[in-house]
Structure formats: structure tokens, C-alpha cells
CSV table of C-alpha atoms and ligand atoms in Angstrom, one decimal:
chain,number,residue,atom,x,y,z
A,912,MET,CA,54.0,106.1,129.5
A,913,ILE,CA,53.6,102.4,128.7
A,914,PRO,CA,53.0,100.7,132.1
A,915,LEU,CA,54.7,97.5,133.1
A,916,THR,CA,51.4,95.7,133.7
A,917,ARG,CA,47.7,96.3,134.0
A,918,PRO,CA,44.7,94.3,135.2
A,919,GLU,CA,42.2,93.3,132.5
A,920,PHE,CA,38.7,94.0,133.8
A,921,GLY,CA,35.4,94.2,131.8
A,922,ASP,CA,31.8,94.9,132.4
A,923,THR,CA,31.2,91.2,133.4
A,924,GLU,CA,33.4,91.7,136.5
A,925,ALA,CA,31.4,94.8,137.5
A,926,ARG,CA,28.1,93.1,137.0
A,927,ALA,CA,29.2,90.1,139.0
A,928,VAL,CA,30.1,92.3,142.0
A,929,ALA,CA,26.7,94.1,141.7
A,930,GLU,CA,25.0,90.7,141.8
A,931,VAL,CA,26.8,89.7,145.0
A,932,LEU,CA,25.9,93.0,146.7
A,933,LYS,CA,22.3,92.3,145.9
A,934,THR,CA,22.4,88.9,147.5
A,935,GLY,CA,23.7,90.4,150.8
A,936,TRP,CA,26.2,87.5,151.2
A,937,VAL,CA,29.6,89.3,151.0
A,938,VAL,CA,32.1,87.2,152.9
A,939,GLN,CA,33.4,83.7,152.2
A,940,GLY,CA,30.2,82.0,151.0
A,941,PRO,CA,28.8,80.5,147.8
A,942,LYS,CA,30.9,82.6,145.4
A,943,VAL,CA,34.1,81.6,147.2
A,944,ALA,CA,33.1,77.9,146.9
A,945,GLU,CA,32.4,78.4,143.2
A,946,PHE,CA,35.7,80.1,142.6
A,947,GLU,CA,37.5,77.3,144.5
A,948,SER,CA,36.1,74.6,142.3
A,949,MET,CA,37.1,76.5,139.2
A,950,VAL,CA,40.7,76.9,140.5
A,951,ALA,CA,40.9,73.3,141.5
A,952,ALA,CA,39.9,72.2,138.0
A,953,ARG,CA,42.5,74.6,136.4
A,954,ALA,CA,45.2,73.3,138.8
A,955,GLY,CA,44.3,69.7,138.3
A,956,ALA,CA,44.0,69.4,142.1
A,957,ARG,CA,41.3,67.6,144.1
A,958,HIS,CA,40.9,70.5,146.6
A,959,ALA,CA,41.2,74.3,146.5
A,960,VAL,CA,40.9,76.5,149.5
A,961,ALA,CA,40.7,80.3,149.1
A,962,THR,CA,42.6,82.8,151.3
A,963,THR,CA,43.2,86.5,151.3
A,964,SER,CA,46.5,86.3,149.5
A,965,CYS,CA,49.3,84.0,148.4
A,966,THR,CA,51.2,85.0,151.5
A,967,THR,CA,48.5,83.8,153.8
A,968,ALA,CA,48.0,80.7,151.6
A,969,LEU,CA,51.7,79.9,152.1
A,970,HIS,CA,51.5,80.5,155.8
A,971,LEU,CA,48.6,78.1,156.2
A,972,ALA,CA,50.1,75.5,153.8
A,973,LEU,CA,53.3,75.4,155.9
A,974,ILE,CA,51.4,75.0,159.1
A,975,ALA,CA,49.3,72.2,157.5
A,976,LEU,CA,52.6,70.5,156.5
A,977,GLY,CA,53.5,70.5,160.2
A,978,ILE,CA,56.3,73.2,159.8
A,979,GLY,CA,57.0,75.1,163.0
A,980,PRO,CA,59.8,76.5,165.2
A,981,GLY,CA,63.2,74.8,164.9
A,982,ASP,CA,62.4,73.6,161.3
A,983,GLU,CA,64.3,74.7,158.2
A,984,VAL,CA,62.6,75.1,154.8
A,985,ILE,CA,64.6,75.4,151.7
A,986,CYS,CA,63.5,78.0,149.1
A,987,PRO,CA,65.1,80.3,146.5
A,988,SER,CA,66.3,83.8,147.4
A,989,TYR,CA,65.5,84.8,143.8
A,990,THR,CA,61.8,85.3,144.6
A,991,PHE,CA,59.4,87.8,146.1
A,992,ILE,CA,60.1,88.3,149.8
A,993,ALA,CA,56.7,86.8,150.8
A,994,THR,CA,58.0,83.3,150.0
A,995,ALA,CA,60.5,83.5,152.9
A,996,ASN,CA,58.4,85.7,155.1
A,997,ALA,CA,55.7,83.0,155.2
A,998,ILE,CA,58.2,80.5,156.4
A,999,ARG,CA,59.1,82.8,159.2
A,1000,HIS,CA,55.4,83.5,159.9
A,1001,ALA,CA,55.1,79.7,160.5
A,1002,GLY,CA,58.0,80.0,163.0
A,1003,ALA,CA,60.6,78.2,160.8
A,1004,THR,CA,63.8,79.4,159.2
A,1005,PRO,CA,64.2,79.8,155.5
A,1006,VAL,CA,67.4,78.4,154.0
A,1007,PHE,CA,68.2,79.9,150.6
A,1008,ALA,CA,69.3,77.8,147.6
A,1009,ASP,CA,70.7,79.2,144.4
A,1010,ILE,CA,69.0,79.2,141.0
A,1011,ASP,CA,69.8,77.5,137.7
A,1012,ASP,CA,71.7,79.7,135.3
A,1013,ALA,CA,69.5,78.8,132.4
A,1014,THR,CA,66.0,78.8,133.9
A,1015,TRP,CA,66.5,81.2,136.8
A,1016,ASN,CA,64.5,78.7,139.0
A,1017,ILE,CA,65.6,77.0,142.1
A,1018,ASP,CA,68.4,74.5,141.4
A,1019,PRO,CA,67.8,71.0,142.7
A,1020,ALA,CA,71.6,70.2,142.8
A,1021,ASP,CA,72.2,73.3,145.1
A,1022,VAL,CA,69.1,72.4,147.2
A,1023,ALA,CA,70.6,68.9,147.8
A,1024,THR,CA,73.8,70.5,149.4
A,1025,ARG,CA,71.7,72.5,151.9
A,1026,VAL,CA,69.6,69.7,153.3
A,1027,THR,CA,70.2,69.0,157.0
A,1028,ARG,CA,68.4,67.0,159.7
A,1029,LYS,CA,66.3,70.1,160.4
A,1030,THR,CA,65.0,70.4,156.8
A,1031,LYS,CA,61.3,69.8,156.8
A,1032,ALA,CA,60.2,71.0,153.4
A,1033,ILE,CA,61.3,72.4,150.0
A,1034,VAL,CA,59.5,75.3,148.3
A,1035,ALA,CA,59.6,75.3,144.5
A,1036,VAL,CA,58.8,78.8,143.1
A,1037,HIS,CA,57.6,78.8,139.5
A,1038,GLN,CA,59.2,82.1,138.9
A,1039,VAL,CA,57.4,84.6,136.7
A,1040,GLY,CA,55.3,81.6,135.4
A,1041,LEU,CA,58.0,79.1,134.4
A,1042,ALA,CA,57.6,75.8,136.2
A,1043,ALA,CA,60.5,74.8,138.4
A,1044,ASP,CA,62.3,71.4,138.0
A,1045,LEU,CA,59.8,69.6,140.1
A,1046,ASP,CA,61.0,66.1,139.5
A,1047,GLY,CA,64.6,67.2,140.4
A,1048,LEU,CA,63.3,68.8,143.6
A,1049,LYS,CA,61.4,65.6,144.6
A,1050,THR,CA,64.7,63.7,144.7
A,1051,ALA,CA,66.8,66.6,146.1
A,1052,GLY,CA,66.0,65.7,149.7
A,1053,PRO,CA,65.4,62.4,151.5
A,1054,ALA,CA,62.4,60.3,150.3
A,1055,GLY,CA,59.1,61.8,151.5
A,1056,MET,CA,60.4,65.3,152.0
A,1057,PRO,CA,57.3,67.6,151.5
A,1058,LEU,CA,57.3,69.8,148.4
A,1059,LEU,CA,55.4,73.0,148.4
A,1060,GLU,CA,54.8,74.8,145.1
A,1061,ASP,CA,54.8,78.6,145.3
A,1062,ALA,CA,52.7,79.0,142.2
A,1063,ALA,CA,51.9,82.7,142.9
A,1064,CYS,CA,52.8,83.6,139.3
A,1065,ALA,CA,51.9,80.5,137.6
A,1066,ILE,CA,48.2,79.9,137.1
A,1067,GLY,CA,47.8,78.2,133.8
A,1068,ALA,CA,51.5,77.2,133.5
A,1069,THR,CA,52.3,73.5,133.0
A,1070,TYR,CA,55.0,71.0,133.9
A,1071,LYS,CA,55.4,67.9,131.8
A,1072,GLY,CA,51.9,68.5,130.3
A,1073,ARG,CA,50.0,68.9,133.5
A,1074,PRO,CA,49.1,72.2,135.2
A,1075,VAL,CA,51.1,73.3,138.2
A,1076,GLY,CA,49.3,73.1,141.5
A,1077,ALA,CA,49.2,69.4,142.3
A,1078,HIS,CA,52.8,68.2,141.7
A,1079,GLY,CA,53.9,68.5,145.2
A,1080,ASN,CA,52.0,68.0,148.5
A,1081,VAL,CA,50.5,71.5,148.4
A,1082,ALA,CA,50.5,74.6,146.2
A,1083,CYS,CA,49.7,78.3,146.6
A,1084,PHE,CA,48.4,80.8,144.1
A,1085,SER,CA,48.1,84.6,144.1
A,1086,PHE,CA,45.5,86.9,142.5
A,1087,HIS,CA,47.3,90.1,143.2
A,1088,PRO,CA,47.1,92.7,140.3
A,1089,ARG,CA,50.6,91.8,139.2
A,1090,LYS,CA,49.5,88.3,138.3
A,1091,ALA,CA,47.6,87.1,135.2
A,1092,ILE,CA,44.2,87.2,136.8
A,1093,THR,CA,43.2,89.3,139.8
A,1094,MET,CA,40.5,90.3,142.3
A,1095,GLY,CA,42.6,93.0,143.9
A,1096,GLU,CA,43.9,90.6,146.5
A,1097,GLY,CA,43.3,86.9,146.9
A,1098,GLY,CA,45.1,83.6,147.2
A,1099,MET,CA,44.4,79.9,147.0
A,1100,VAL,CA,45.8,76.6,148.4
A,1101,THR,CA,45.5,73.6,146.1
A,1102,THR,CA,46.2,70.0,147.1
A,1103,ASP,CA,45.3,66.4,146.4
A,1104,ASP,CA,45.7,65.8,150.2
A,1105,THR,CA,42.3,65.8,151.9
A,1106,ALA,CA,43.7,66.3,155.4
A,1107,ILE,CA,45.8,69.3,154.3
A,1108,ALA,CA,42.7,70.9,152.6
A,1109,ALA,CA,40.6,70.3,155.7
A,1110,HIS,CA,43.3,71.8,158.0
A,1111,VAL,CA,43.7,74.9,155.8
A,1112,ARG,CA,39.9,75.4,155.7
A,1113,LEU,CA,39.8,75.3,159.5
A,1114,LEU,CA,42.8,77.6,160.0
A,1115,ARG,CA,41.6,80.3,157.6
A,1116,SER,CA,38.5,81.0,159.6
A,1117,HIS,CA,39.6,81.3,163.2
A,1118,GLY,CA,39.9,77.5,163.6
A,1119,ALA,CA,36.1,77.1,163.6
A,1120,THR,CA,35.0,73.5,163.0
A,1121,VAL,CA,31.9,74.6,161.2
A,1122,SER,CA,31.9,77.2,158.4
A,1123,ASP,CA,29.3,79.9,158.0
A,1124,LEU,CA,28.1,78.3,154.8
A,1125,GLU,CA,27.7,74.9,156.5
A,1126,ARG,CA,25.8,76.5,159.4
A,1127,HIS,CA,23.6,78.4,157.0
A,1128,LYS,CA,22.7,75.2,155.1
A,1129,ALA,CA,21.9,73.5,158.5
A,1130,GLN,CA,19.7,76.5,159.3
A,1131,GLY,CA,21.7,77.3,162.4
A,1132,GLN,CA,21.2,73.8,163.9
A,1133,ILE,CA,25.0,73.0,164.1
A,1134,TYR,CA,27.6,74.7,166.3
A,1135,GLU,CA,31.3,75.3,165.8
A,1136,GLU,CA,34.1,74.5,168.2
A,1137,TYR,CA,37.6,76.0,168.5
A,1138,ARG,CA,40.4,73.6,169.1
A,1139,GLU,CA,43.3,75.3,167.5
A,1140,LEU,CA,44.7,78.8,167.0
A,1141,GLY,CA,43.3,80.1,163.7
A,1142,TYR,CA,43.4,83.2,161.6
A,1143,ASN,CA,41.0,85.4,159.7
A,1144,TYR,CA,42.3,84.8,156.1
A,1145,ARG,CA,38.8,84.6,154.5
A,1146,LEU,CA,38.3,85.8,151.0
A,1147,THR,CA,35.1,87.8,150.3
A,1148,ASP,CA,32.4,86.8,147.9
A,1149,ILE,CA,32.8,90.2,146.3
A,1150,GLN,CA,36.3,89.3,145.3
A,1151,ALA,CA,35.4,85.7,144.4
A,1152,ALA,CA,32.7,87.0,142.0
A,1153,ILE,CA,35.4,88.9,140.2
A,1154,GLY,CA,37.7,85.8,140.3
A,1155,VAL,CA,35.0,83.6,138.7
A,1156,GLU,CA,34.7,86.0,135.8
A,1157,GLN,CA,38.5,86.3,135.5
A,1158,ILE,CA,39.1,82.6,135.4
A,1159,LYS,CA,36.6,82.2,132.7
A,1160,ARG,CA,38.8,84.5,130.6
A,1161,LEU,CA,42.1,82.8,131.7
A,1162,ASP,CA,42.8,80.9,128.5
A,1163,ASP,CA,42.2,84.0,126.4
A,1164,LEU,CA,44.3,86.2,128.7
A,1165,LEU,CA,47.2,83.6,128.7
A,1166,ALA,CA,47.1,83.2,124.9
A,1167,ARG,CA,47.4,87.0,124.5
A,1168,ARG,CA,50.2,87.1,127.1
A,1169,ARG,CA,52.1,84.3,125.3
A,1170,ALA,CA,51.7,86.1,122.0
A,1171,VAL,CA,53.4,89.2,123.5
A,1172,ALA,CA,56.2,87.0,124.8
A,1173,VAL,CA,56.6,85.2,121.5
A,1174,ARG,CA,57.0,88.6,119.7
A,1175,TYR,CA,59.7,89.7,122.3
A,1176,ASN,CA,61.5,86.4,122.0
A,1177,ALA,CA,61.6,86.6,118.2
A,1178,ALA,CA,62.8,90.2,118.3
A,1179,PHE,CA,65.5,89.6,121.0
A,1180,SER,CA,66.8,86.1,120.3
A,1181,GLY,CA,70.3,86.0,119.1
A,1182,THR,CA,70.8,89.7,119.9
A,1183,GLU,CA,73.9,90.4,122.0
A,1184,PRO,CA,73.8,91.0,125.0
A,1185,ILE,CA,70.2,89.9,125.6
A,1186,GLN,CA,69.4,86.6,127.1
A,1187,ILE,CA,65.7,85.8,126.6
A,1188,PRO,CA,63.6,83.7,129.1
A,1189,ALA,CA,64.3,79.9,129.0
A,1190,GLN,CA,61.8,77.7,127.3
A,1191,PRO,CA,62.6,74.2,128.6
A,1192,ASP,CA,60.6,71.5,126.8
A,1193,TYR,CA,59.1,70.2,130.1
A,1194,ALA,CA,57.2,73.5,130.8
A,1195,GLN,CA,54.7,75.8,129.1
A,1196,HIS,CA,55.5,79.3,130.4
A,1197,SER,CA,52.5,81.4,131.6
A,1198,TYR,CA,54.5,84.7,131.3
A,1199,GLN,CA,53.3,86.4,134.4
A,1200,SER,CA,56.2,88.7,133.6
A,1201,TYR,CA,58.7,89.1,130.8
A,1202,VAL,CA,62.3,89.2,132.2
A,1203,ILE,CA,65.4,89.6,130.1
A,1204,ARG,CA,69.1,89.4,131.2
A,1205,LEU,CA,71.7,91.6,129.8
A,1206,ARG,CA,74.9,89.7,129.7
A,1207,PRO,CA,78.0,91.6,130.8
A,1208,GLY,CA,80.1,92.5,127.8
A,1209,ARG,CA,82.6,94.9,126.6
A,1210,ASN,CA,83.5,97.9,128.8
A,1211,GLY,CA,81.4,100.9,128.2
A,1212,ARG,CA,78.3,98.9,127.2
A,1213,PRO,CA,75.2,100.3,128.9
A,1214,THR,CA,74.4,98.7,132.2
A,1215,ARG,CA,71.0,97.3,133.2
A,1216,ASP,CA,70.3,100.5,135.1
A,1217,ASP,CA,71.4,102.7,132.2
A,1218,VAL,CA,68.8,100.8,130.1
A,1219,ILE,CA,66.0,101.3,132.6
A,1220,ARG,CA,66.8,105.1,132.7
A,1221,GLN,CA,66.8,105.3,128.9
A,1222,LEU,CA,63.5,103.5,128.7
A,1223,VAL,CA,61.9,105.9,131.2
A,1224,GLU,CA,63.0,108.8,129.0
A,1225,ASP,CA,61.4,107.0,126.1
A,1226,GLY,CA,58.1,106.7,128.0
A,1227,ILE,CA,58.4,103.0,128.8
A,1228,SER,CA,58.2,101.5,132.3
A,1229,SER,CA,60.6,98.7,133.1
A,1230,ARG,CA,62.0,97.5,136.5
A,1231,ARG,CA,65.1,95.9,137.8
A,1232,GLY,CA,64.9,92.1,138.1
A,1233,ILE,CA,63.8,90.3,141.2
A,1234,SER,CA,65.6,91.5,144.3
A,1235,PRO,CA,67.3,88.5,146.1
A,1236,ILE,CA,65.8,88.1,149.6
A,1237,HIS,CA,69.2,87.3,151.2
A,1238,LEU,CA,70.4,90.8,150.3
A,1239,GLU,CA,67.5,92.5,152.0
A,1240,PRO,CA,68.2,94.1,155.4
A,1241,LEU,CA,65.7,91.8,157.0
A,1242,TYR,CA,67.7,88.7,155.9
A,1243,SER,CA,71.2,90.0,155.1
A,1244,SER,CA,72.7,89.0,158.5
A,1245,ARG,CA,72.7,85.4,157.3
A,1246,GLY,CA,75.8,86.1,155.2
A,1247,VAL,CA,75.0,83.5,152.5
A,1248,SER,CA,76.5,83.8,149.0
A,1249,LEU,CA,74.4,82.8,146.0
A,1250,PRO,CA,76.5,83.6,143.0
A,1251,VAL,CA,74.0,82.8,140.2
A,1252,THR,CA,71.1,84.5,142.0
A,1253,GLU,CA,73.2,87.7,142.5
A,1254,ALA,CA,74.4,87.8,138.9
A,1255,VAL,CA,71.0,87.2,137.4
A,1256,ALA,CA,69.4,89.8,139.7
A,1257,ALA,CA,72.0,92.4,138.9
A,1258,GLU,CA,71.7,92.0,135.1
A,1259,SER,CA,68.0,91.4,134.5
A,1260,LEU,CA,65.0,93.6,134.0
A,1261,PHE,CA,61.2,93.3,133.6
A,1262,LEU,CA,59.7,94.7,130.4
A,1263,PRO,CA,56.0,95.6,130.0
A,1264,LEU,CA,53.7,92.5,129.4
A,1265,TYR,CA,49.9,92.4,129.7
A,1266,ALA,CA,47.2,90.9,127.6
A,1267,SER,CA,46.0,94.2,126.1
A,1268,LEU,CA,49.5,95.5,125.2
A,1269,ALA,CA,49.0,97.0,121.7
A,1270,GLU,CA,51.2,95.7,119.0
A,1271,SER,CA,52.3,99.2,118.1
A,1272,ASP,CA,53.3,99.9,121.7
A,1273,GLN,CA,55.2,96.6,121.8
A,1274,SER,CA,57.0,97.5,118.5
A,1275,ARG,CA,58.1,100.7,120.1
A,1276,ILE,CA,59.3,98.9,123.3
A,1277,ILE,CA,61.3,96.5,121.2
A,1278,ASP,CA,62.8,99.2,119.1
A,1279,ARG,CA,63.9,101.3,122.2
A,1280,VAL,CA,65.2,98.3,124.0
A,1281,LEU,CA,67.4,97.3,121.1
A,1282,ARG,CA,68.6,100.8,120.8
A,1283,ALA,CA,69.3,101.2,124.5
A,1284,VAL,CA,71.3,97.9,124.9
A,1285,THR,CA,73.5,98.5,121.8
A,1286,SER,CA,74.1,102.2,122.2
B,979,LIG,C1,53.3,87.7,144.3
B,979,LIG,C2,54.0,86.6,144.9
B,979,LIG,C3,53.7,86.2,146.2
B,979,LIG,C4,52.8,87.0,147.1
B,979,LIG,O1,51.5,87.0,146.7
B,979,LIG,P1,50.4,87.9,147.4
B,979,LIG,O2,49.1,87.3,146.9
B,979,LIG,O3,50.7,89.3,147.1
B,979,LIG,O4,50.5,87.6,148.9
B,979,LIG,C5,54.4,85.1,146.8
B,979,LIG,N1,55.3,84.4,146.0
B,979,LIG,C6,55.7,84.8,144.8
B,979,LIG,C7,56.7,84.0,144.0
B,979,LIG,C8,55.0,85.9,144.2
B,979,LIG,O5,55.4,86.3,143.0
């Protein structure tokens, strides 16, 4: 069975973990600090603050933006449920906007129709590694409306020649195994805003005003205070050691992922009924995933679910496209209708994509997909 994805670990990651264990410093310490500066450099941001996941990164980023009960935050429904859940964790209400029919990213024109006096921020999701229309989103609300990038899928993706991660007020990344680089679990907040970075640093470790690393450097001569309700969202140095090795390989991993996507695009472009991922000229896609849409056509043409079933029989994993959040039982009482989101979600599927996908396996996938969609 060809899997949908797989993490890419080598001996260097294993050695890095062994080194950390020898030092005896296993939670948020020097390795986390090293990983943070590497991610800041990749994201083109002045600050990076590590957390346990992108979900917890989003939670803290929203609090640091001042979002709380009574506030509305506009986000896409065509995204992983964590985007909306984090807004609720912060006490606010997610308001779902539709996506653009070509890019499948949040549509600034639709966002503009949903802005109310309660709207306190807009969340841009760079879905599956394609940067959202950030300039459009910056002008979708009133001047100064905070913009948060959910860049969970998008480390290494660019928007207008610059990496994602510092285009809005704050951005959040994920290092879950479904993403291009991973340490099992892990997240990061990036920002150019010194106050936001400082606030997130405080909140991730119980609200303590002095970190363990700072106290260690001062040889126990400084004491922390607690002024605000914080959380334990600390990454471990064990994970950060893996992250440091993974990010050293990021360019290589991204180049290999893009090569896989380029081969898919060449094989599928112009093939009815497949719509390949958009490649707008303002963005370089990082291909966290490869998603195709099967346009509805003549009656009797195999449906998306027929294709997934056929691929399983052929030993190839695939998955239905992103499930819209507004259709989940947790959110469905809101009764919103998002026609583009619903159509794209019903007609799209994920195909296998990972850096070490063998060319022969990919040729088999392409062959079976073409057969399944035209049968
Ligand atoms: C994966 C993902 C998340 C959640 O990331 P975790 O690190 O698993 O918490 C959030 N938003 C989007 C768009 C994602 O794809």
C-alpha cells in the first residue's frame, strides 16, 4: 500500500535526541531557543516562540491579539478544525467565510461581507501550502484589523517573494507528522511584534515572568512572578533537537516535494475532469499536500468516492478533501451556507505526496488515477 504521507527521519535526528538526553536538559531550554531562531530566519520574522502544537500556538496568538469573549474572528471553513477550535478556546466566535474557486483559499471579497462591529481579527489559512491572498485580506476589513496567518501547512511557502510567517501581525506553524517537517508534535508563533512575542512567551509557560533558561543563566538569583493565567504549552528540547535537524533539511525536502507535485501537474493538466492545484504567480506552493478536484461531468462518471475506493483496491491511499468545519456536528447549528467550500470539499481528494515517494510508485499512482477517473 502506498501511504498518503510519511515523515522523513534519518540517523541525524536520532543522534540529536541522544545528545539532548545526555545533557539532562529535556524541556524548553537551549535546543528550543536554537530551533526558534532557525524558524524565525525561515519565516523572515523577528521573533519565533515555540509551543506544543499549532493549535496551542493559535490559541496564544489570539489571546496576544487581545481576542476574547464577545469577539468574532473570520476564518475559512475549508480548513482543519483546529483553526476554528482555537478561536473558541480563546473565548471568541469563529465566523466562516467562503473560499476562492480557483485557489481554494479564503476569499477576501467574501470576508468583506462578513465583517461586523464585533469582528476583531481575520485568519488567513495557507491551505495545503499555498499562500492565501494576503494583500486582499489586509484590505477586506477596516484599516488596522489584525491579520493572523495559520501557516500550519506552509513552512517554506512564499507570498510575493517573501516567506509566509510575517505578513500579518502574527503567524502559527505546525510540526505534526502530516506537515513537511516534524518532531512528532510541535508548533511555533512567529511575529515582528515584540509585545506579541513577549506575551506568548509568558503565556506558554504558566504566565511566569522568568523562564527556566533565564533563571539558570542567573544561577537561581532571579525569581518569577505570576500576573496572568497561563498554560503549559512548552515544547521539549527532545523535540526541538529533532526540529533543528529537520529544518536543516527543509530546502531539500521541499524541493523533492515540489518535484513530485510538478510530475502530478504535468500528468493531470488538461485531463478532464481533473482540476490541478492553482499556481498563482504571487505564491510559491510548498505542497504540504497534493489535492485535486474532480469536476462534475456527464452522468455515470465515477464520483470522488468511487475513485478513492478504486485506488484502495489498487493499493494506493487517498483521502477525501478537507472537511468543511461548518458541516461538523460541533459547528453545524450555525446554519451557514458556503457554496464554493461545499463544492470543492465534495469533489476533491488528497493523493500521496512525500519527499521520498519513489518515481515508480508515483507513475503507478498517476496511471491508476487516470484510469479511475475516466473509467
Ligand atoms: C495541521 C493544522 C493545524 C493544527 O496543527 P497541530 O500542530 O496539529 O495542532 C491547524 N491549522 C491547519 C490549517 C492545519 O493544517
